[in-house]
GROMACS .gro file of C-alpha atoms in nm:
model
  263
    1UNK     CA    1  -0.925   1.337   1.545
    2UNK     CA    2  -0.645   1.104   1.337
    3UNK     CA    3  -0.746   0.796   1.216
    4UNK     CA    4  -0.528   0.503   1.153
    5UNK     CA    5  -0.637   0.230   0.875
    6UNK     CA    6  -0.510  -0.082   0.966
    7UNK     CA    7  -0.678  -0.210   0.631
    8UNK     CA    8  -0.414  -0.014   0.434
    9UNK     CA    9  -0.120  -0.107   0.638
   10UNK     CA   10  -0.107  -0.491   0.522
   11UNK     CA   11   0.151  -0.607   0.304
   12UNK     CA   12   0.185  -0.928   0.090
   13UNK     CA   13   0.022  -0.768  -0.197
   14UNK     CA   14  -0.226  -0.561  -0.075
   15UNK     CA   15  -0.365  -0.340  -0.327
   16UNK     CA   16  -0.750  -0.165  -0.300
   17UNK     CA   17  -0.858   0.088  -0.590
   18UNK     CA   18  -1.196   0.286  -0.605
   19UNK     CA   19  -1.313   0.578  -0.751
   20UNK     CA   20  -1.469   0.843  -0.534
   21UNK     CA   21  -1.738   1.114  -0.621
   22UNK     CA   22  -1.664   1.439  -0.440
   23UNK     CA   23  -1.452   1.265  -0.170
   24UNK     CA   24  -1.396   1.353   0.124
   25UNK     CA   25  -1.145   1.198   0.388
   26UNK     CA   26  -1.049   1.329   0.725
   27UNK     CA   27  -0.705   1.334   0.834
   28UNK     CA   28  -0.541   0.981   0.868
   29UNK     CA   29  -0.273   0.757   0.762
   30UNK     CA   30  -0.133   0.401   0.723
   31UNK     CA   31   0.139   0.254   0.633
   32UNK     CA   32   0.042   0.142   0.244
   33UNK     CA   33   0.127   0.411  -0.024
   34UNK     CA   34  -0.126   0.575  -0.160
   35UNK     CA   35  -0.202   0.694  -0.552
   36UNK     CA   36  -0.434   0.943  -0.658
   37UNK     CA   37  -0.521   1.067  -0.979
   38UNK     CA   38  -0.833   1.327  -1.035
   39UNK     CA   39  -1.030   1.244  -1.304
   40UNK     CA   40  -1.268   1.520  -1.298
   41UNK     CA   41  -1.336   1.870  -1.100
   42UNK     CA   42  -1.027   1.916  -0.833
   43UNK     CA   43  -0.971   1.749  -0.505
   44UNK     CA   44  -0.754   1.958  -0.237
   45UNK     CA   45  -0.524   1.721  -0.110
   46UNK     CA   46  -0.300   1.776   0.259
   47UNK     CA   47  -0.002   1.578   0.321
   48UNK     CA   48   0.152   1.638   0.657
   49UNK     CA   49   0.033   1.979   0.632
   50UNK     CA   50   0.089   2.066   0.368
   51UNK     CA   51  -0.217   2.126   0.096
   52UNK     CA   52  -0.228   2.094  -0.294
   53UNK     CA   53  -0.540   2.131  -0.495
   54UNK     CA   54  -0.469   1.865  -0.790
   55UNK     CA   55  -0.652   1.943  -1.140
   56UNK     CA   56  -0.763   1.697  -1.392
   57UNK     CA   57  -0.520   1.461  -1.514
   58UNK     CA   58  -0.282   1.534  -1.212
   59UNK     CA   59  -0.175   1.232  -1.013
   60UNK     CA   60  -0.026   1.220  -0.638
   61UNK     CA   61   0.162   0.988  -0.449
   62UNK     CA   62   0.110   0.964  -0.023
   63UNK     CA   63   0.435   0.791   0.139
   64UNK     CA   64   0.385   0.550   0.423
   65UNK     CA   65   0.272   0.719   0.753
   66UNK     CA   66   0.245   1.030   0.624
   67UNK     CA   67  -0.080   1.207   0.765
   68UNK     CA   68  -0.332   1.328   0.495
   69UNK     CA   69  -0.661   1.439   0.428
   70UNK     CA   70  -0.868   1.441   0.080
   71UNK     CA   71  -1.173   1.689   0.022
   72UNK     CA   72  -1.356   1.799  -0.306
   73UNK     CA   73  -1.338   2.169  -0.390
   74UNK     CA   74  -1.661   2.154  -0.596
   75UNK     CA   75  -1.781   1.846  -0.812
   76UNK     CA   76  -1.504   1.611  -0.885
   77UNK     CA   77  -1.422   1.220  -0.965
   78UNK     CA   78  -1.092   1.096  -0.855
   79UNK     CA   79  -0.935   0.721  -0.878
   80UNK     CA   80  -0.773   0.611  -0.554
   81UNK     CA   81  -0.541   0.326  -0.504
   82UNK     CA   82  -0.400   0.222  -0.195
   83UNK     CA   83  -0.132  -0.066  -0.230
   84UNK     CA   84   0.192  -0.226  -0.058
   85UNK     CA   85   0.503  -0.165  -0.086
   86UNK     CA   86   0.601  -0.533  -0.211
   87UNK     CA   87   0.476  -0.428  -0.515
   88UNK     CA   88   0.750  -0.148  -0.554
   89UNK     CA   89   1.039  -0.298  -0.333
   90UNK     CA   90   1.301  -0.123  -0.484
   91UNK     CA   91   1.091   0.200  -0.429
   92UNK     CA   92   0.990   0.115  -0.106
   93UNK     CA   93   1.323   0.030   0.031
   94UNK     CA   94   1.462   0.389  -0.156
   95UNK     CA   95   1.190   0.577   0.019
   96UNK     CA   96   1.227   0.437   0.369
   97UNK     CA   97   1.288   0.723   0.646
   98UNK     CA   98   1.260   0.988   0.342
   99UNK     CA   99   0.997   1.248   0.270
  100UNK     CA  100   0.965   1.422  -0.073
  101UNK     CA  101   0.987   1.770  -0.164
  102UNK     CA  102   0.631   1.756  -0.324
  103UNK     CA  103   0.365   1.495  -0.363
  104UNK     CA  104   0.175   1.605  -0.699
  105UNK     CA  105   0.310   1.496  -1.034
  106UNK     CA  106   0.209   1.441  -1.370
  107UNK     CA  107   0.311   1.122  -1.600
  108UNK     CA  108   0.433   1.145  -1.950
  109UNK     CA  109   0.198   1.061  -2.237
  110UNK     CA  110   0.315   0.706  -2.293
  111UNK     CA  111   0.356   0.645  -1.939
  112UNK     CA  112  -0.014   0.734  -1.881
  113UNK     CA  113  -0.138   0.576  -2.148
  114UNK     CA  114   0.002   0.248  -1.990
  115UNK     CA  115  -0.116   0.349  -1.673
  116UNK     CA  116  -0.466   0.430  -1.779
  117UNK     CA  117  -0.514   0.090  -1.943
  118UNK     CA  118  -0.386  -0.161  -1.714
  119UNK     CA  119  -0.428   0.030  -1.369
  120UNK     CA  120  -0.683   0.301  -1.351
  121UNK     CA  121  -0.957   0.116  -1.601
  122UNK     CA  122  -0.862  -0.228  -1.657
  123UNK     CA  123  -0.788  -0.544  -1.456
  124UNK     CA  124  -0.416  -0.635  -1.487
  125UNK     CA  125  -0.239  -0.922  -1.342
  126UNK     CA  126   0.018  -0.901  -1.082
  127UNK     CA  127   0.310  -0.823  -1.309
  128UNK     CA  128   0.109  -0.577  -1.523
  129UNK     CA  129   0.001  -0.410  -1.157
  130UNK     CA  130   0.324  -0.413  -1.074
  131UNK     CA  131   0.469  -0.252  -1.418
  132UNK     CA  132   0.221   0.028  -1.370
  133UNK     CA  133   0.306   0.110  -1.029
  134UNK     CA  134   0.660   0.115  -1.096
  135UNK     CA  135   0.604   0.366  -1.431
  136UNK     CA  136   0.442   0.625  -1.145
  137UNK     CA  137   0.711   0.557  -0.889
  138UNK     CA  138   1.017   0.653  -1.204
  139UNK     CA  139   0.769   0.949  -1.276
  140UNK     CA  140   0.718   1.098  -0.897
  141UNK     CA  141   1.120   1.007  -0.881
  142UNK     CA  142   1.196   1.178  -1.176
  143UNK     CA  143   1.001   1.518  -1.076
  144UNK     CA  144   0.973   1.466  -0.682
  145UNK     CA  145   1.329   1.479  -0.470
  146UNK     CA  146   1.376   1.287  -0.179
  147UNK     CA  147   1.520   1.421   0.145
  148UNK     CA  148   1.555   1.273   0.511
  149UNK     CA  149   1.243   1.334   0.740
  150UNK     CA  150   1.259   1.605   0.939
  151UNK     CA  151   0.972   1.556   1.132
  152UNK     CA  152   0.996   1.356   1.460
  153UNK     CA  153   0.642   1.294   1.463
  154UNK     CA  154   0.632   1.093   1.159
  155UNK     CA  155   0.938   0.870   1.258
  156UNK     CA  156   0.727   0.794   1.561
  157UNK     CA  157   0.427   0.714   1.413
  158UNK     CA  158   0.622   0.503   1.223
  159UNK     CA  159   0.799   0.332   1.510
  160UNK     CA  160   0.453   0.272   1.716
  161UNK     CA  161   0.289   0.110   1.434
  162UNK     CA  162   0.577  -0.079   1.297
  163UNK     CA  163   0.571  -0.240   1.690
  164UNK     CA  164   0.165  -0.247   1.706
  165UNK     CA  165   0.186  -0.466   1.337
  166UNK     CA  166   0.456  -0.693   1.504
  167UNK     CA  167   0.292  -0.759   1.843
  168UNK     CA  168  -0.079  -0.689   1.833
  169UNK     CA  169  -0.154  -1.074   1.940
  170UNK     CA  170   0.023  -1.092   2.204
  171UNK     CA  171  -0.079  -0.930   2.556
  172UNK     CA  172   0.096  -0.595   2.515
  173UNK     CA  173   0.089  -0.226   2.707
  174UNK     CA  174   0.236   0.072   2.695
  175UNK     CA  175   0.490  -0.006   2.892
  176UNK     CA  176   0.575  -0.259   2.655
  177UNK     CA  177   0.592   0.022   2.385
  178UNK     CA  178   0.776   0.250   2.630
  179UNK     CA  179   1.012  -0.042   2.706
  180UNK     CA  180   1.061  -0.098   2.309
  181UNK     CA  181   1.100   0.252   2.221
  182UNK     CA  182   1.335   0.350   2.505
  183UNK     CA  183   1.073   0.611   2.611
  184UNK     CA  184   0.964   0.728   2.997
  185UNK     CA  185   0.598   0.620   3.027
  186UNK     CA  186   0.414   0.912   3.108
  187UNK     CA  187   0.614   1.072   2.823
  188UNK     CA  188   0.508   0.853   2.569
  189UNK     CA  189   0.131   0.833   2.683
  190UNK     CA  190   0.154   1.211   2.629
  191UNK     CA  191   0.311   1.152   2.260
  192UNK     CA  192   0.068   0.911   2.191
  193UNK     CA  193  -0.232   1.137   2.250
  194UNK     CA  194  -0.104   1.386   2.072
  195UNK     CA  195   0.002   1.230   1.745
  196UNK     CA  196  -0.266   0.997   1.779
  197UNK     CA  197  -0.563   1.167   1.915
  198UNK     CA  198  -0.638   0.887   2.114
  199UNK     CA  199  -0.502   0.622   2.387
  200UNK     CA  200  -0.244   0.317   2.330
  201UNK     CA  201  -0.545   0.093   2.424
  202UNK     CA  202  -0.752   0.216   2.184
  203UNK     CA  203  -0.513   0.272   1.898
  204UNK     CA  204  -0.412  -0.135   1.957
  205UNK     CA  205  -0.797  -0.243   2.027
  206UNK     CA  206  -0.866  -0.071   1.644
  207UNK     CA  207  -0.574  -0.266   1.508
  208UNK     CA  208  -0.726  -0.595   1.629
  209UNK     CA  209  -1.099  -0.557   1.524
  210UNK     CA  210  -0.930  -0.442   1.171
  211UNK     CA  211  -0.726  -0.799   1.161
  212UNK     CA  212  -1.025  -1.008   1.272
  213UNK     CA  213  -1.259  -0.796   1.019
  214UNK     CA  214  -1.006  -0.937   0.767
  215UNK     CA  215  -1.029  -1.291   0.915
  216UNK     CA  216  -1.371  -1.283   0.938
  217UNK     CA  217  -1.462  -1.204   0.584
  218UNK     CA  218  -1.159  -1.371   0.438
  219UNK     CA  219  -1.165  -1.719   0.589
  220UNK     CA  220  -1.403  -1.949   0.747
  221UNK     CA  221  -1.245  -1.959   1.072
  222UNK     CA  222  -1.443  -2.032   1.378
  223UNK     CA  223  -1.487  -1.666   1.554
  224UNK     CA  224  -1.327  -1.810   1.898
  225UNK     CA  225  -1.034  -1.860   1.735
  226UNK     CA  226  -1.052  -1.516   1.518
  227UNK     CA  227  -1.087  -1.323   1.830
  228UNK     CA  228  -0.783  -1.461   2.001
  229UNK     CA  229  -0.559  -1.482   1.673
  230UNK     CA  230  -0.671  -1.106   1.651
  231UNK     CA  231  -0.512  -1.044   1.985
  232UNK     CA  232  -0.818  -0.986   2.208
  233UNK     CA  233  -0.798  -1.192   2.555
  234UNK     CA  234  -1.085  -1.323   2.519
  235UNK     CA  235  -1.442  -1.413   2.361
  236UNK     CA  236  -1.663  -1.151   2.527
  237UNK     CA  237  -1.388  -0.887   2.557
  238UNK     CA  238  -1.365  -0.965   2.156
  239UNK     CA  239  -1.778  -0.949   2.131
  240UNK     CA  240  -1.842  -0.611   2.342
  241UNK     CA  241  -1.536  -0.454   2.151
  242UNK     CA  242  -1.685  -0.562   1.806
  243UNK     CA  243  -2.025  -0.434   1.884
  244UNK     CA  244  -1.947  -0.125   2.017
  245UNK     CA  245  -1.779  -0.050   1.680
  246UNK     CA  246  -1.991  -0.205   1.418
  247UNK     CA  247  -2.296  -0.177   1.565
  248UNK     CA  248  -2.361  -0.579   1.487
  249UNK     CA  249  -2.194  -0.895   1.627
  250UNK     CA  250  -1.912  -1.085   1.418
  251UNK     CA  251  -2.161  -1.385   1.330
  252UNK     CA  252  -2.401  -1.110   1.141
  253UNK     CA  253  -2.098  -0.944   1.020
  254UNK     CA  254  -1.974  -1.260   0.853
  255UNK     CA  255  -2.356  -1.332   0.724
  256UNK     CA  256  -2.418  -1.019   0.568
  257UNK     CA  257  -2.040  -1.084   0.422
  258UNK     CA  258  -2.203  -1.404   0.285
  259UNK     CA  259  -2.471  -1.242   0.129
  260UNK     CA  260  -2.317  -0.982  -0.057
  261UNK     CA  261  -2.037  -1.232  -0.179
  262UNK     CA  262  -1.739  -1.119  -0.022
  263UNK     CA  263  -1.691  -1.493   0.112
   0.00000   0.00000   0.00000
């Protein structure tokens, strides 16, 4: 099944970096770019089916939308770091309805020397984040070549979730994508399912619960009004939803958020 992360579709300077021990992530995508870098072992790495196995000191670069999956081939450490495009506008904007030839690079010694201080071990500000991130967008230019997508699926998904980002608080349907999109119906609900691997409802239901997961660990909003800023119609539509996800309700949620000092 493909997963969409709403988490890693947000812009106004959304950037998230870990480091994972013999990772491994199922097929997915959203619409932040993604930078990896392997620092130990070697991580196989598919990008809209296509698969790379990057070595140490290798460094790849995931475009918006584009569908890929991570997995460890053997012991390995690699640095991930999923961030929007306002950091990289002028890369973002060049990029836009393109796909590269390739997706694995490698960055000069000076270049990665830079990198390695500010971005993959220390804490830079904004402008140092950005600096960095715009050093490994000139190197993945410099060895990467763009060219127009040639895949329709991937200007869909793009399409659905540029709508779903737009619209998910209001009361929306299919029909309401179909109408957007100019598609038949029934032949979008059957494009849906099979570039999503799963309904409208449920795609747009997943985009909500991400928002008010956001909301509710971010801000000290009252959880009425999370749930309908979030889109969902109502309180208990909001509180079965949420359960049946995480397993807890959103008051826990927040607590344990408390607790571990996310608030």
């Amino acid at each position: 099944m493909l997963y969409h992360q709403p988490s890693n579709s947000r812009g106004n300077y959304t950037f998230d970096k870990r480091i994972h021990t013999d990772v491994a992530f199922k097929p997915h995508f959203h619409k932040n770019l993604e930078l990896i870098r392997v620092l130990a072992g070697r991580v196989r790495l598919s990008v809209n089916e296509q698969t790379r196995v990057l070595e140490l000191g290798q460094y790849a670069l995931v475009l918006p939308n584009e569908v890929h999956a991570l997995l460890s081939d053997g012991p390995s450490r690699c640095w991930v770091g999923v961030f929007s495009g306002d950091f990289v506008r002028t890369f973002e904007s060049r990029i836009r309805g393109k796909e590269g030839s390739d997706f694995v690079f490698t960055c000069q010694p000076a270049v990665e020397h830079f990198v390695r201080e500010y971005l993959l071990e220390g804490e830079g500000d904004l402008y140092l984040t950005k600096a960095c991130l715009y050093a490994v967008c000139s190197e993945y230019s410099r060895q990467i070549t763009l060219q127009p997508q040639t895949g329709k699926s991937g200007l869909f998904m793009r399409a659905v979730t540029d709508y779903i980002a737009g619209n998910y608080r209001s009361k929306v349907g299919l029909s309401d994508l179909a109408e957007a999109l100019g598609y038949n119906y029934h032949y979008l609900s059957k494009c849906f399912h099979k570039n999503f691997g799963m309904s409208f409802t449920e795609f747009l239901n997943s985009y909500r619960l991400d928002a008010a997961l956001t909301l509710l660990t971010e801000t000290d909003r009252e959880i009425t009004e999370i749930a309908l800023e979030s889109g969902f119609q109502s309180i208990r539509s909001f509180n079965e939803y949420f359960k049946s996800r995480t397993g807890t309700t959103p008051a826990r949620y927040r607590a344990a958020g408390v607790r571990q000092g996310k608030l």
